[in-house]
Tab-separated table of C-alpha atoms in Angstrom:
chain	number	residue	atom	x	y	z
A	1	MET	CA	-90.336	-12.268	19.958
A	2	GLU	CA	-91.729	-15.459	18.227
A	3	ILE	CA	-92.019	-18.639	20.401
A	4	LEU	CA	-90.108	-21.369	18.333
A	5	GLU	CA	-90.164	-24.416	20.099
A	6	ILE	CA	-91.401	-25.652	23.009
A	7	LYS	CA	-90.085	-28.977	24.737
A	8	LYS	CA	-91.501	-31.188	27.095
A	9	GLU	CA	-88.488	-32.122	29.945
A	10	LYS	CA	-88.822	-34.341	32.749
A	11	THR	CA	-89.926	-31.065	35.048
A	12	TYR	CA	-90.336	-27.803	33.156
A	13	TYR	CA	-90.548	-27.192	29.489
A	14	THR	CA	-87.676	-25.292	27.897
A	15	VAL	CA	-88.981	-22.440	25.606
A	16	ARG	CA	-86.987	-21.732	22.199
A	17	THR	CA	-86.441	-18.108	21.246
A	18	PRO	CA	-84.229	-16.293	18.911
A	19	ASP	CA	-82.950	-14.392	21.712
A	20	GLY	CA	-82.385	-18.283	23.813
A	21	VAL	CA	-83.728	-20.860	25.595
A	22	TYR	CA	-85.632	-20.411	29.304
A	23	GLU	CA	-86.313	-23.219	30.938
A	24	LEU	CA	-90.447	-22.825	32.401
A	25	ASP	CA	-92.423	-24.644	35.186
A	26	GLY	CA	-95.290	-26.253	33.183
A	27	GLU	CA	-98.285	-23.939	35.919
A	28	LEU	CA	-96.495	-21.090	35.197
A	29	LEU	CA	-96.529	-21.985	31.089
A	30	ARG	CA	-99.978	-22.832	31.674
A	31	ARG	CA	-100.752	-19.103	33.705
A	32	TYR	CA	-99.551	-17.005	30.582
A	33	HIS	CA	-101.016	-19.586	28.219
A	34	LEU	CA	-97.280	-19.376	26.188
A	35	THR	CA	-97.916	-21.539	22.888
A	36	GLU	CA	-94.910	-22.244	19.927
A	37	GLY	CA	-95.209	-19.504	17.037
A	38	MET	CA	-97.234	-16.993	19.543
A	39	ASP	CA	-95.015	-13.323	20.297
A	40	ALA	CA	-94.241	-13.205	23.619
A	41	ASP	CA	-92.643	-10.796	25.646
A	42	ALA	CA	-88.812	-11.346	26.492
A	43	GLU	CA	-89.237	-9.525	29.577
A	44	LEU	CA	-91.154	-11.646	30.997
A	45	LEU	CA	-89.880	-14.808	29.559
A	46	GLU	CA	-87.031	-13.575	31.260
A	47	GLU	CA	-88.815	-13.791	35.072
A	48	LEU	CA	-90.552	-16.597	33.953
A	49	HIS	CA	-87.331	-18.196	33.803
A	50	ARG	CA	-85.785	-17.115	36.681
A	51	LYS	CA	-89.367	-18.003	39.298
A	52	SER	CA	-89.356	-21.733	37.633
A	53	ARG	CA	-85.438	-22.339	38.617
A	54	PHE	CA	-86.110	-20.940	41.468
A	55	ARG	CA	-89.064	-23.145	42.611
A	56	ARG	CA	-87.635	-26.367	41.470
A	57	ALA	CA	-84.441	-25.943	43.505
A	58	TYR	CA	-86.454	-24.730	46.067
A	59	ARG	CA	-88.403	-28.243	46.136
A	60	ARG	CA	-85.309	-29.920	45.312
A	61	ALA	CA	-83.984	-28.848	48.994
A	62	CYS	CA	-87.445	-29.368	50.319
A	63	TYR	CA	-86.886	-32.606	48.794
A	64	LEU	CA	-83.722	-33.710	50.607
A	65	LEU	CA	-84.407	-32.029	54.193
A	66	ASP	CA	-87.412	-34.758	54.372
A	67	ALA	CA	-84.584	-37.462	54.381
A	68	ARG	CA	-82.518	-35.737	56.399
A	69	ASP	CA	-81.342	-32.260	58.064
A	70	TYR	CA	-77.805	-29.972	56.185
A	71	SER	CA	-75.779	-27.227	57.825
A	72	TYR	CA	-76.015	-23.984	55.559
A	73	SER	CA	-72.759	-24.710	53.662
A	74	MET	CA	-74.068	-28.353	52.655
A	75	MET	CA	-77.483	-27.486	50.747
A	76	TYR	CA	-75.574	-24.668	49.349
A	77	GLN	CA	-72.959	-26.504	48.079
A	78	LYS	CA	-75.895	-29.200	46.816
A	79	LEU	CA	-77.842	-26.809	45.015
A	80	MET	CA	-74.568	-25.053	43.139
A	81	LEU	CA	-74.383	-28.938	42.450
A	82	THR	CA	-77.412	-29.104	40.302
A	83	TYR	CA	-77.792	-25.567	39.315
A	84	GLN	CA	-74.045	-23.765	39.233
A	85	ASP	CA	-76.120	-20.191	39.753
A	86	ARG	CA	-74.987	-18.709	43.411
A	87	GLU	CA	-77.676	-15.847	42.757
A	88	LEU	CA	-80.338	-18.521	42.432
A	89	CYS	CA	-78.853	-20.906	45.243
A	90	ARG	CA	-78.281	-17.897	47.858
A	91	SER	CA	-82.219	-16.763	47.093
A	92	VAL	CA	-82.947	-20.438	47.722
A	93	MET	CA	-81.008	-20.289	50.537
A	94	GLU	CA	-82.777	-17.558	52.223
A	95	GLN	CA	-85.923	-18.438	52.260
A	96	LEU	CA	-85.002	-21.452	53.924
A	97	VAL	CA	-83.446	-19.543	57.111
A	98	GLN	CA	-86.118	-17.611	56.715
A	99	CYS	CA	-88.900	-20.449	57.460
A	100	GLY	CA	-86.764	-22.496	59.771
A	101	SER	CA	-85.831	-25.080	57.221
A	102	ILE	CA	-82.703	-24.188	57.301
A	103	ASP	CA	-80.586	-23.870	60.792
A	104	ASP	CA	-77.280	-24.048	62.147
A	105	ARG	CA	-77.717	-23.391	65.801
A	106	ARG	CA	-80.214	-26.451	65.961
A	107	TYR	CA	-78.512	-28.454	63.493
A	108	ALA	CA	-75.067	-28.293	64.966
A	109	ALA	CA	-76.909	-29.684	68.884
A	110	ARG	CA	-78.438	-32.138	67.390
A	111	LEU	CA	-75.143	-33.787	65.497
A	112	ALA	CA	-72.725	-32.559	68.198
A	113	GLU	CA	-76.119	-35.399	70.747
A	114	TYR	CA	-75.928	-37.929	67.806
A	115	LEU	CA	-71.656	-38.303	67.429
A	116	VAL	CA	-70.828	-38.509	70.901
A	117	GLU	CA	-73.880	-39.905	72.477
A	118	THR	CA	-74.885	-42.293	69.724
A	119	LYS	CA	-71.082	-43.135	67.595
A	120	ARG	CA	-70.085	-42.308	70.924
A	121	TYR	CA	-66.947	-40.195	69.260
A	122	GLY	CA	-64.209	-38.227	71.309
A	123	ILE	CA	-64.594	-34.002	71.435
A	124	PHE	CA	-61.617	-33.602	68.908
A	125	ARG	CA	-62.929	-36.945	65.876
A	126	ALA	CA	-67.091	-34.934	66.997
A	127	LYS	CA	-65.128	-31.828	66.020
A	128	GLN	CA	-64.197	-32.705	62.939
A	129	GLU	CA	-67.163	-34.025	61.134
A	130	MET	CA	-68.776	-30.637	62.399
A	131	LEU	CA	-66.405	-29.111	60.675
A	132	HIS	CA	-66.667	-31.507	57.235
A	133	ARG	CA	-69.937	-30.532	57.443
A	134	GLY	CA	-69.245	-27.261	57.174
A	135	LEU	CA	-70.130	-25.927	60.554
A	136	ASP	CA	-68.271	-22.517	61.480
A	137	LYS	CA	-66.323	-23.301	64.278
A	138	GLU	CA	-67.126	-21.069	67.245
A	139	LEU	CA	-70.623	-22.598	66.588
A	140	THR	CA	-69.642	-26.397	66.678
A	141	GLU	CA	-67.155	-25.524	70.161
A	142	ALA	CA	-70.543	-24.151	71.973
A	143	ALA	CA	-72.777	-27.299	70.490
A	144	LEU	CA	-69.970	-29.923	71.936
A	145	ALA	CA	-69.225	-27.808	75.318
A	146	PRO	CA	-72.364	-29.956	76.667
A	147	PHE	CA	-71.002	-33.265	75.765
A	148	ALA	CA	-67.569	-32.634	76.978
A	149	GLU	CA	-68.548	-34.609	80.793
A	150	LEU	CA	-70.230	-37.489	78.510
A	151	ALA	CA	-67.525	-37.758	76.363
A	152	GLU	CA	-64.890	-38.906	78.974
A	153	GLU	CA	-67.050	-41.181	80.188
A	154	ASN	CA	-67.616	-42.729	77.476
A	155	ILE	CA	-63.751	-43.873	76.825
A	156	PRO	CA	-64.096	-47.028	79.444
A	157	VAL	CA	-67.910	-48.302	77.426
A	158	VAL	CA	-65.806	-47.951	73.969
A	159	LEU	CA	-62.667	-49.264	75.728
A	160	GLU	CA	-64.526	-52.653	76.409
A	161	LYS	CA	-67.088	-52.833	73.861
A	162	LYS	CA	-64.842	-51.972	70.866
A	163	TYR	CA	-61.134	-52.936	72.164
A	164	GLY	CA	-61.510	-55.581	75.050
A	165	ARG	CA	-60.518	-58.974	72.670
A	166	TYR	CA	-57.017	-56.927	72.177
A	167	LEU	CA	-56.807	-55.975	76.277
A	168	THR	CA	-56.145	-59.647	77.774
A	169	ASP	CA	-52.676	-59.254	78.756
A	170	PRO	CA	-51.090	-55.950	80.882
A	171	ASN	CA	-47.387	-57.316	79.515
A	172	ASP	CA	-48.529	-57.013	75.799
A	173	TRP	CA	-47.124	-53.631	74.878
A	174	LYS	CA	-47.759	-53.865	70.780
A	175	ALA	CA	-51.970	-54.603	71.990
A	176	ARG	CA	-52.050	-51.558	74.042
A	177	GLU	CA	-50.500	-49.227	71.993
A	178	LYS	CA	-52.932	-50.589	69.091
A	179	VAL	CA	-55.872	-49.609	71.122
A	180	ILE	CA	-54.899	-46.650	72.148
A	181	ALA	CA	-54.246	-44.984	68.298
A	182	GLY	CA	-57.446	-46.127	67.264
A	183	MET	CA	-59.428	-44.832	69.757
A	184	ALA	CA	-57.233	-42.030	68.815
A	185	ARG	CA	-58.811	-42.029	65.754
A	186	LEU	CA	-62.010	-41.655	67.303
A	187	GLY	CA	-60.990	-38.398	69.076
A	188	TYR	CA	-59.931	-39.762	72.576
A	189	ASN	CA	-56.984	-37.868	74.063
A	190	PHE	CA	-54.556	-40.226	74.747
A	191	LYS	CA	-53.380	-39.618	78.316
A	192	ALA	CA	-57.448	-40.201	79.142
A	193	VAL	CA	-57.273	-43.605	76.691
A	194	LYS	CA	-54.067	-45.054	78.694
A	195	ASP	CA	-55.356	-43.917	81.966
A	196	ALA	CA	-58.427	-45.761	81.529
A	197	ILE	CA	-56.428	-49.106	79.881
A	198	GLU	CA	-54.861	-49.122	83.344
A	199	ASP	CA	-57.734	-49.226	85.306
A	200	TYR	CA	-59.270	-51.542	83.054
A	201	PHE	CA	-56.622	-53.907	83.863
A	202	ALA	CA	-56.779	-53.372	87.193
A	203	GLU	CA	-60.292	-53.890	86.893
A	204	TYR	CA	-59.303	-57.122	85.029
A	205	GLU	CA	-57.651	-58.121	87.450
A	206	GLU	CA	-59.920	-57.626	90.878
A	207	GLU	CA	-62.163	-59.797	88.175
């Protein structure tokens, strides 16, 4: 099969033949001494095409992981958006899992800690955020379990820092409703927030 044209793209070369177009990594192109006008084996070109796409997809995944952590689901979706090839993306994901670059259990533990300790979200909001990132429900709940007590302890802190300016009058029920709604959006339990507001005003009056 004759190679009709070899064209340089941004990160690879396209090799055009009468039967189709193949995407080849530059290093593989040089290793096999492929040039325009030569006869090339179709099976070899197909194999090099698969290897080249795997290399590009794997490098892309590693580049993304250098900037931040990803769950399995999030990385798979990222790769599918670019390559639109299930078999390719699954093989890349398999390699990432095998080398430990993708680990949902580790990712879930780190994310749970960040959402509760740093973002100060309640357990319900943290759970929704984690599920949105493609984590399994059971894994999410297990990762959040050690932070349940901390989430409760965060309520008065968040209440004072974020909503203290609204809580100036114990008889202003509209302000209370606004604060409760805001705390609910952060994932906190209605009753726990209501009790915290009562404690807040009790301390406020004492001061």
